C-alpha positions as a LaTeX table, in Angstrom:
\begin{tabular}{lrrr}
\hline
Residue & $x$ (\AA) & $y$ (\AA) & $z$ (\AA) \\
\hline
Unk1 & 7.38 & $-14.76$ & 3.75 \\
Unk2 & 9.06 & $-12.05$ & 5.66 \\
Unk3 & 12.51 & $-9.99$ & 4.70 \\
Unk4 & 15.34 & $-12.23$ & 6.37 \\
Unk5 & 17.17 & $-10.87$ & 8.30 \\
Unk6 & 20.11 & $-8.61$ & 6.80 \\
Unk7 & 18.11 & $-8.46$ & 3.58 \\
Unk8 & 17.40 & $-4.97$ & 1.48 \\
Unk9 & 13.12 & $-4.72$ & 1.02 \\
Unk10 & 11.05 & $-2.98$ & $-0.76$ \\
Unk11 & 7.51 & $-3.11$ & 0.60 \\
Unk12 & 5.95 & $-1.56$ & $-2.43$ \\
Unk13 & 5.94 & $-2.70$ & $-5.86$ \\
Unk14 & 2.96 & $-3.61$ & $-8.30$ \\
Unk15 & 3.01 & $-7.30$ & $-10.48$ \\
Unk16 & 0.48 & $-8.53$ & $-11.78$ \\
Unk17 & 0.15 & $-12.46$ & $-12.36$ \\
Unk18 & $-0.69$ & $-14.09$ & $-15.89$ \\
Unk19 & $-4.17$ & $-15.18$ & $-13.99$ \\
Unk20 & $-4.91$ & $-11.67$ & $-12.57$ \\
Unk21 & $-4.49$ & $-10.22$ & $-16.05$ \\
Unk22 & $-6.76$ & $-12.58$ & $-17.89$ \\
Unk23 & $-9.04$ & $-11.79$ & $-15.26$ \\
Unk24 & $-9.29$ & $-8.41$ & $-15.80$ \\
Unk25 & $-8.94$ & $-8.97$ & $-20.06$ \\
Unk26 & $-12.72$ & $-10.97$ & $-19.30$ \\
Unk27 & $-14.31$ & $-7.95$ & $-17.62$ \\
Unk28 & $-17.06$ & $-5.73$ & $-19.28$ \\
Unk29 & $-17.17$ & $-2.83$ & $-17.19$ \\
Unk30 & $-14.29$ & $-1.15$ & $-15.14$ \\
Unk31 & $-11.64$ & $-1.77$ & $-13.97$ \\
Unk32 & $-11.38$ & $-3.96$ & $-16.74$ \\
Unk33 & $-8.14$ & $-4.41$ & $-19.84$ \\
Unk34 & $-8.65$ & $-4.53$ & $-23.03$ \\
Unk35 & $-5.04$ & $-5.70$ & $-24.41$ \\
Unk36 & $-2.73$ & $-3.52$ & $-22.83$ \\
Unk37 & $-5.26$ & $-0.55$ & $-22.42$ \\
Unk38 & $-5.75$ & $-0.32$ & $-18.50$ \\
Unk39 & $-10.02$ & 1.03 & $-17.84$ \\
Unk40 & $-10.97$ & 2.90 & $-14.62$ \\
Unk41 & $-13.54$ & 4.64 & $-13.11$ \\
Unk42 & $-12.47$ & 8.21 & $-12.56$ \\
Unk43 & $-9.01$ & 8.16 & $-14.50$ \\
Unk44 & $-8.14$ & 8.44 & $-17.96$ \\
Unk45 & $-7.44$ & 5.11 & $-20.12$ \\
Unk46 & $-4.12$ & 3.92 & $-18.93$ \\
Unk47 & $-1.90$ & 1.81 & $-21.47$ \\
Unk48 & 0.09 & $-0.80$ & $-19.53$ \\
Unk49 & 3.73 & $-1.56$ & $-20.31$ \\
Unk50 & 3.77 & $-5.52$ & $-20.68$ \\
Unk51 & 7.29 & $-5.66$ & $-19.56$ \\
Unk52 & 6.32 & $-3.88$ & $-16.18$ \\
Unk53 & 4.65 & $-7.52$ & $-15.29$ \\
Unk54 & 7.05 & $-9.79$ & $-16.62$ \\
Unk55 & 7.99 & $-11.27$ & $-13.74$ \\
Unk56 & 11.79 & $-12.35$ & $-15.08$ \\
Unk57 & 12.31 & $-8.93$ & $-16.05$ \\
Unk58 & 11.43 & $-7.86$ & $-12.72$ \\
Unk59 & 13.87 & $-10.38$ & $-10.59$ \\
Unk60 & 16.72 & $-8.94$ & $-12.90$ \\
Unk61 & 15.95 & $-5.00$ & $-12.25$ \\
Unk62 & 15.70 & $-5.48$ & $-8.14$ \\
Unk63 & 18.85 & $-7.62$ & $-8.16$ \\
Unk64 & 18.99 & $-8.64$ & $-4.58$ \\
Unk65 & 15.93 & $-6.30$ & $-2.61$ \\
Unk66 & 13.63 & $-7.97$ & $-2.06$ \\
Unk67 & 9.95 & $-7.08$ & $-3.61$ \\
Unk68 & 6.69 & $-6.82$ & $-1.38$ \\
Unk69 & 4.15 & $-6.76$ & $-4.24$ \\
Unk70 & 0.71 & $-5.98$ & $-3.66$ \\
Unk71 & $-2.65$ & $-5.70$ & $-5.46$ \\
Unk72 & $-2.89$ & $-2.15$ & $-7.19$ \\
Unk73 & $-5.84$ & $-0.87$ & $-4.91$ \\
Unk74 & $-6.84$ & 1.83 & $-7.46$ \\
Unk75 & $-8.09$ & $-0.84$ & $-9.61$ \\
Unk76 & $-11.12$ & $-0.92$ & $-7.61$ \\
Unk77 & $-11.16$ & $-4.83$ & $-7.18$ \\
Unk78 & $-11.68$ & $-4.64$ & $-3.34$ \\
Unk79 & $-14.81$ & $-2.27$ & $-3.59$ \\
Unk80 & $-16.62$ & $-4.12$ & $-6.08$ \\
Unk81 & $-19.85$ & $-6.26$ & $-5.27$ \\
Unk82 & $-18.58$ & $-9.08$ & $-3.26$ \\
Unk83 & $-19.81$ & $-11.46$ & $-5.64$ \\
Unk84 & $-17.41$ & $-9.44$ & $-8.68$ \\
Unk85 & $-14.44$ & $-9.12$ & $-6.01$ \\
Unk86 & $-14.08$ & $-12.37$ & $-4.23$ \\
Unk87 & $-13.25$ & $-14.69$ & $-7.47$ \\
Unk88 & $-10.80$ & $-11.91$ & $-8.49$ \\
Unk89 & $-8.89$ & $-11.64$ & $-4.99$ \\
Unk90 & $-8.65$ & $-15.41$ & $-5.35$ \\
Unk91 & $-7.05$ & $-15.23$ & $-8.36$ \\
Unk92 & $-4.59$ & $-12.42$ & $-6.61$ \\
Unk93 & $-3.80$ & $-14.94$ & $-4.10$ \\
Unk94 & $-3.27$ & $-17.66$ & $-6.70$ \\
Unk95 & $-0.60$ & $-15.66$ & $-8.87$ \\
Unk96 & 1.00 & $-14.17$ & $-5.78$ \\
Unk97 & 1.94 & $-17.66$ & $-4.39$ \\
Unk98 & 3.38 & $-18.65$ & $-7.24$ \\
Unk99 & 5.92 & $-15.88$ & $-7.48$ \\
Unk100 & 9.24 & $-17.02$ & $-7.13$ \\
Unk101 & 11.65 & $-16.73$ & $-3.65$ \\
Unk102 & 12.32 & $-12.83$ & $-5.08$ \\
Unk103 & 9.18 & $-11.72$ & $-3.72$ \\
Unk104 & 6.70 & $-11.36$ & $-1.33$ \\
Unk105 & 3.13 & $-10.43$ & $-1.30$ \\
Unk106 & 0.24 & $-8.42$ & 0.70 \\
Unk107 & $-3.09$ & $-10.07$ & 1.13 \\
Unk108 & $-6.42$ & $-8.63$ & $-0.26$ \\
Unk109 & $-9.81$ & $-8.45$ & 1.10 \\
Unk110 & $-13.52$ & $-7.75$ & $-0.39$ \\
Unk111 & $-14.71$ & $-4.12$ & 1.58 \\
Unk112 & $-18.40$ & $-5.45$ & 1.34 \\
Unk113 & $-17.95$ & $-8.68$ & 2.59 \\
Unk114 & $-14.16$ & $-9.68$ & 4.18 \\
Unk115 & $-13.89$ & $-13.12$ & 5.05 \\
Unk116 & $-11.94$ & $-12.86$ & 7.84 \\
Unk117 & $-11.61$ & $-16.80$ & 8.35 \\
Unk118 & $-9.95$ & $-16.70$ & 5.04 \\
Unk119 & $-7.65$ & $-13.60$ & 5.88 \\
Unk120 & $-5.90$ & $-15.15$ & 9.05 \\
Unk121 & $-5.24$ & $-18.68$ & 6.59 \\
Unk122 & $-3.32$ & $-16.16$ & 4.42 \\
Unk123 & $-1.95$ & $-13.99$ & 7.34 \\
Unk124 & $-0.73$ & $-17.93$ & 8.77 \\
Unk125 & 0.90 & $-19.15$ & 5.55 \\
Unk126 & 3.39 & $-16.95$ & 3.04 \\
Unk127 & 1.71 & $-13.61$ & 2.64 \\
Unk128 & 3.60 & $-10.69$ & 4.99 \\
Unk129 & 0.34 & $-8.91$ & 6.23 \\
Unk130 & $-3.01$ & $-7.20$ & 4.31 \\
Unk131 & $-2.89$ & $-4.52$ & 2.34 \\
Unk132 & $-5.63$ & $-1.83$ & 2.45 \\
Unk133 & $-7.12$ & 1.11 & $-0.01$ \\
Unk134 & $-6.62$ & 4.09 & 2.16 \\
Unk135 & $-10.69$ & 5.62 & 1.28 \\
Unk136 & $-11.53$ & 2.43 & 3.70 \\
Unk137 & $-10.00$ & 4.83 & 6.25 \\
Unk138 & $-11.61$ & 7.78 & 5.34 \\
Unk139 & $-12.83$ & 8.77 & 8.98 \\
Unk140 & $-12.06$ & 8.12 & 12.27 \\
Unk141 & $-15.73$ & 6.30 & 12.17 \\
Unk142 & $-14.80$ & 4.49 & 9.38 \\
Unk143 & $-11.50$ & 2.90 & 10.68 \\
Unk144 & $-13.44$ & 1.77 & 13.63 \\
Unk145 & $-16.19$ & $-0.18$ & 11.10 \\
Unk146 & $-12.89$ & $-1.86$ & 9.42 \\
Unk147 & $-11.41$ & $-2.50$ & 13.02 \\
Unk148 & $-12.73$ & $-6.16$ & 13.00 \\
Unk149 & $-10.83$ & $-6.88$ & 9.43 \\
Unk150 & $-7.43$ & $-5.11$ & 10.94 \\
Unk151 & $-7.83$ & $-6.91$ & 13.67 \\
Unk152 & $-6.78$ & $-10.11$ & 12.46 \\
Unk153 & $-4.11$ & $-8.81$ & 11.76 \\
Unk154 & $-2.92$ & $-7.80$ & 14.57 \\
Unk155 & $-3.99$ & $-11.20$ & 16.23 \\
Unk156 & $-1.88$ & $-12.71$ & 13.78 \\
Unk157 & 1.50 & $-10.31$ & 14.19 \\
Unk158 & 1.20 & $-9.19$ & 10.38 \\
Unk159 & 1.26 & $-5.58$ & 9.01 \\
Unk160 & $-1.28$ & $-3.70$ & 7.50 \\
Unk161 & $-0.43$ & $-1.48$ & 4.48 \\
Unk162 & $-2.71$ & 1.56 & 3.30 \\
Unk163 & $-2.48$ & 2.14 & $-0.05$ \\
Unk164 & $-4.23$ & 4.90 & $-2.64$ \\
Unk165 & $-7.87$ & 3.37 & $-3.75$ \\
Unk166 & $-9.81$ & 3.69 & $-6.39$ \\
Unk167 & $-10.84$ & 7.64 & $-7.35$ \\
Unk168 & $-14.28$ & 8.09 & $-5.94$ \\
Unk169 & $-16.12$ & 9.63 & $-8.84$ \\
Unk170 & $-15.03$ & 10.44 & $-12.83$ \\
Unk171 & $-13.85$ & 14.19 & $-13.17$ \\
Unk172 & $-16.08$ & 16.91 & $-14.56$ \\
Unk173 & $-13.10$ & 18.23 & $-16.76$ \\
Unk174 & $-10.12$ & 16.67 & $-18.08$ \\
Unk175 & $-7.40$ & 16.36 & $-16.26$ \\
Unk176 & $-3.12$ & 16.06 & $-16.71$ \\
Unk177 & $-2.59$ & 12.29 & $-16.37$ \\
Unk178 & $-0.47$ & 12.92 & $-13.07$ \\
Unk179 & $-3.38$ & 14.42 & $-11.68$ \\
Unk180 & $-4.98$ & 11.19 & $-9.84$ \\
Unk181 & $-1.73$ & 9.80 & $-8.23$ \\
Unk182 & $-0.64$ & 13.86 & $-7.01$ \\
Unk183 & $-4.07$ & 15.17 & $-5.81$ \\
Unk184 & $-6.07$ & 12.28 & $-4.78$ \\
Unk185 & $-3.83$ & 9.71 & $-3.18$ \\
Unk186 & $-2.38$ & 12.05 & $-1.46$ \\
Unk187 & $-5.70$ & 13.33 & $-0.06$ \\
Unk188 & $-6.84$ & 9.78 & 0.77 \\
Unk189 & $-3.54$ & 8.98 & 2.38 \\
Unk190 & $-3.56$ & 11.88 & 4.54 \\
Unk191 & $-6.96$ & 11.14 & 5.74 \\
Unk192 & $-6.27$ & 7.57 & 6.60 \\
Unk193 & $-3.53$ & 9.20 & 8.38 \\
Unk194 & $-5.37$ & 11.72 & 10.91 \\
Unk195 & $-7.74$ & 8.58 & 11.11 \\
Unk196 & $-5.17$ & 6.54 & 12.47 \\
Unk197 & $-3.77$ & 9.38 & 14.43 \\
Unk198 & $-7.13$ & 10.09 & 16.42 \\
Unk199 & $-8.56$ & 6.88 & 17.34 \\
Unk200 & $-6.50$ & 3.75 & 15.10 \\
Unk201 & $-4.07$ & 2.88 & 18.43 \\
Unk202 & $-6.92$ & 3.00 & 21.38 \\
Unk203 & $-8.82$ & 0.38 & 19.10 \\
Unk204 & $-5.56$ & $-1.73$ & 18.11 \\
Unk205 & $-2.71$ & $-1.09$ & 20.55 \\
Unk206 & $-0.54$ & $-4.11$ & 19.16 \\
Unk207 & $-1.26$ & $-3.26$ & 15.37 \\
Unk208 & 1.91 & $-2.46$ & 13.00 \\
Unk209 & 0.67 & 0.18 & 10.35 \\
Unk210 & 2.02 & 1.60 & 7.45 \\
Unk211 & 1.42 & 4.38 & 4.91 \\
Unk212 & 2.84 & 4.18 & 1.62 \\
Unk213 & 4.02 & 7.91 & 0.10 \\
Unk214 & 5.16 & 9.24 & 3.50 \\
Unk215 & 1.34 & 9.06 & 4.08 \\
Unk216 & 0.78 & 12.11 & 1.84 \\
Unk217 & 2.96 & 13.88 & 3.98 \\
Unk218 & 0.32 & 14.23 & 6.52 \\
Unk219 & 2.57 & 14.12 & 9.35 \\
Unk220 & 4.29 & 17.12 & 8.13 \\
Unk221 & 1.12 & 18.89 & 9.33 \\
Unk222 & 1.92 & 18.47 & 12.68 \\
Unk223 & 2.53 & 22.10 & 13.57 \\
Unk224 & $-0.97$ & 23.01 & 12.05 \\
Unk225 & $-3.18$ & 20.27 & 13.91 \\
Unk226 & $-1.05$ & 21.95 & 17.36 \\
Unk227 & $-2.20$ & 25.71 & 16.24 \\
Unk228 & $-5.81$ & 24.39 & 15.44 \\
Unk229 & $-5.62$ & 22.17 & 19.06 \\
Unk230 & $-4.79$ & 19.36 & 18.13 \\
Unk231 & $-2.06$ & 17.14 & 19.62 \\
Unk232 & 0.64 & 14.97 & 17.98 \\
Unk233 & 1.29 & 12.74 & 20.95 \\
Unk234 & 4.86 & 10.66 & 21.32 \\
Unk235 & 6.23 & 9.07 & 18.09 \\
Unk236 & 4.96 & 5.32 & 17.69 \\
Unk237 & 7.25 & 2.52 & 17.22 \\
Unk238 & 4.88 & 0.58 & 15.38 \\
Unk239 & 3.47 & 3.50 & 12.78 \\
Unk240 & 5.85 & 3.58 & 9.29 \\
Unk241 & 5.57 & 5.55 & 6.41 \\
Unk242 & 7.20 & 4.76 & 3.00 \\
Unk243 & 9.23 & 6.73 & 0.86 \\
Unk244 & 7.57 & 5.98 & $-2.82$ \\
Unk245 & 8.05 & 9.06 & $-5.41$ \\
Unk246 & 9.43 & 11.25 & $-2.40$ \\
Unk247 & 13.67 & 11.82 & $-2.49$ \\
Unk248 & 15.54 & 13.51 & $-0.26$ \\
Unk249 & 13.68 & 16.68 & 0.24 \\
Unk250 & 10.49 & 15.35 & 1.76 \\
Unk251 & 11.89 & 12.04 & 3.21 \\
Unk252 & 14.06 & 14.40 & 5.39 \\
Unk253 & 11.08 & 16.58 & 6.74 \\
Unk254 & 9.56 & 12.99 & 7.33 \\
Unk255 & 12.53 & 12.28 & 9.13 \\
Unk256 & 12.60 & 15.66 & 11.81 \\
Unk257 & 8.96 & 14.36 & 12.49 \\
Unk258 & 9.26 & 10.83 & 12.67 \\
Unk259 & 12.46 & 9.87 & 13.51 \\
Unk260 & 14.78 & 7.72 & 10.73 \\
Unk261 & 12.90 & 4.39 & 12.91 \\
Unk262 & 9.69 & 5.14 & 11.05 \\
Unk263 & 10.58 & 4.86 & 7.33 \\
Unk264 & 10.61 & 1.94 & 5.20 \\
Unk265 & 12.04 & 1.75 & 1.46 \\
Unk266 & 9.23 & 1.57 & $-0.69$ \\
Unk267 & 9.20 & 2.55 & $-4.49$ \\
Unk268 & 5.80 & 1.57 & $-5.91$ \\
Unk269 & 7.70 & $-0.33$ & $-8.91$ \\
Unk270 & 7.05 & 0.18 & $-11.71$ \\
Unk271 & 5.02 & 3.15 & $-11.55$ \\
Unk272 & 7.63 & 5.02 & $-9.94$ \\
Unk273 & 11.51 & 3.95 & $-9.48$ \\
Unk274 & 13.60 & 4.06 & $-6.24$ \\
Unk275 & 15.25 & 7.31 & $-5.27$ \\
Unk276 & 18.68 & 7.80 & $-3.74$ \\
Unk277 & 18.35 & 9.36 & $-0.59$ \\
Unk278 & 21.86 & 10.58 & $-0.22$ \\
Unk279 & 21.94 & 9.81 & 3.82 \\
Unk280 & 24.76 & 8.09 & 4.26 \\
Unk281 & 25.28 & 4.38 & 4.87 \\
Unk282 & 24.00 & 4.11 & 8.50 \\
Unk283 & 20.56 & 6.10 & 7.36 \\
Unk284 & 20.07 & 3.46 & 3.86 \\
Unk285 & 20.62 & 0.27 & 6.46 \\
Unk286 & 17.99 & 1.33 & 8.72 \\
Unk287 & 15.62 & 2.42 & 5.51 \\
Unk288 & 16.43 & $-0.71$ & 3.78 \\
Unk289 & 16.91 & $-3.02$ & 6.08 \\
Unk290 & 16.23 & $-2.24$ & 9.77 \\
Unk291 & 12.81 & $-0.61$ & 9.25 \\
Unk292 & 11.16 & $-3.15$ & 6.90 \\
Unk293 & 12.09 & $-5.92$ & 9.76 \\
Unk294 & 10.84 & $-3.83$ & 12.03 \\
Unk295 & 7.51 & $-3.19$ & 10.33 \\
Unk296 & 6.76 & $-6.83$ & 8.91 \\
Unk297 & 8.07 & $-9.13$ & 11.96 \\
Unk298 & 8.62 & $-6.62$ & 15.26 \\
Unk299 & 11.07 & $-5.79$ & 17.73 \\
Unk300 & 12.37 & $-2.28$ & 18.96 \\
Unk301 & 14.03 & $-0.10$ & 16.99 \\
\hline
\end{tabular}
């Protein structure tokens, strides 16, 4: 369900379900766990804190925000064969609607094969719209290929959220563990961005979009895209960024772009922790509060 109305959210936090993690514990090949020891494609072996996914631990840390949790995208599970991904976004679906009232949870589709059918039963029921990895918007060609998924969606009245994928290929060198989350979520997130920007609202003028990380900051490269002829166009109600591992240097040059209307609280729990903005009490209402309701039901700001 939703953020009622009055209600702090946070639209971006990570749990995974007992199921999900046995899942992943039977795997072979990557993304797979072995213990605690997470195993990607592209990233360095990643050891898991089991406390981050204890779901008890979790209600007690947020207190009363509310948690939007959503499938960690850089695992890869969406891009897999559709015959590997399916079984494991079912078991997604499974844990996630057994989380208790403190939470809420994104939807997950296969990139090979989305079943759409099964995507607007979710959209209809609990889940507050469909998260997707952010490489699926690479292009302005490729947004238009996913259009049919977002679609439903929008038929629906649900969100989408674009979130970091999986790194495309294994690095040539090593690199600082940082480096993935810094350099190439941010490059994937600004590209879904001018993606969006150039032809996402012609093909769905109803659609509620959001981009977690401020969107890599992409939008703060509006004065660039003007000196290389480009054109910004009039801020969109229904286009919201996040604020996840930004504070109050960024999310204010997000702000003289945007507008306040246009950010959401997001923290990306437990990778990274939420950040006091230092606003003032009318600025954390409409970040906390305001937005999120905007994003996940409607309405004007």
């Amino acid at each position: 369900m939703a953020s009622r109305s009055g209600e702090s959210c946070d639209v971006h936090q990570h749990l995974w379900p007992p199921t999900l993690i046995s899942a992943l514990r039977v795997r072979r090949e990557p993304p797979f766990l072995r213990g605690w020891t997470l195993h990607l494609p592209g990233e360095p072996p990643y050891e898991v804190n089991p406390a981050d996914h204890d779901v008890a631990d979790r209600l007690e840390l947020q207190g009363d925000v509310r948690a939007l949790i959503s499938l960690s995208s850089p695992l890869g599970l969406e891009d897999l064969p559709a015959s590997q991904a399916q079984p494991l976004l079912d078991t997604w679906h499974q844990g996630a609607r057994e989380l208790p009232s403190g939470f809420g949870a994104w939807a997950a589709v296969s990139r090979h094969e989305p079943d759409r059918s099964g995507l607007a039963e979710l959209l209809h029921g609990d889940f507050v719209g469909l998260q997707v990895p952010a490489p699926w918007l690479a292009t302005p060609r490729a947004l238009e290929a996913l259009a049919p998924v977002l679609r439903v969606c929008e038929e629906a009245g649900k969100p989408v959220l674009v979130h970091p994928g999986a790194v495309a290929q294994a690095p040539v060198e090593e690199l600082p563990g940082w480096w993935p989350a810094v350099v190439d979520y941010t490059a994937q997130l600004s590209a879904a961005w001018w993606s969006w920007h150039h032809v996402g609202r012609a093909l769905l003028p109803k659609l509620r979009i959001g981009f977690v990380a401020g969107a890599g900051l992409a939008p703060l490269q509006h004065e660039r895209l003007t000196a290389r002829g480009g054109r910004m166009g009039r801020l969109d109600p229904g286009v919201f960024v996040e604020t996840s591992s930004y504070g109050p240097q960024a999310i204010d040059a997000l702000v003289r772009v945007l507008g306040i209307d246009a950010i959401v609280r997001g923290s990306d729990r437990p990778y990274a922790q939420p950040v006091p903005l230092g606003f003032g009490s009318a600025a954390d209402h409409a970040i906390d509060v305001s937005n999120p309701q905007r994003f996940l039901i409607g309405g004007r700001p």
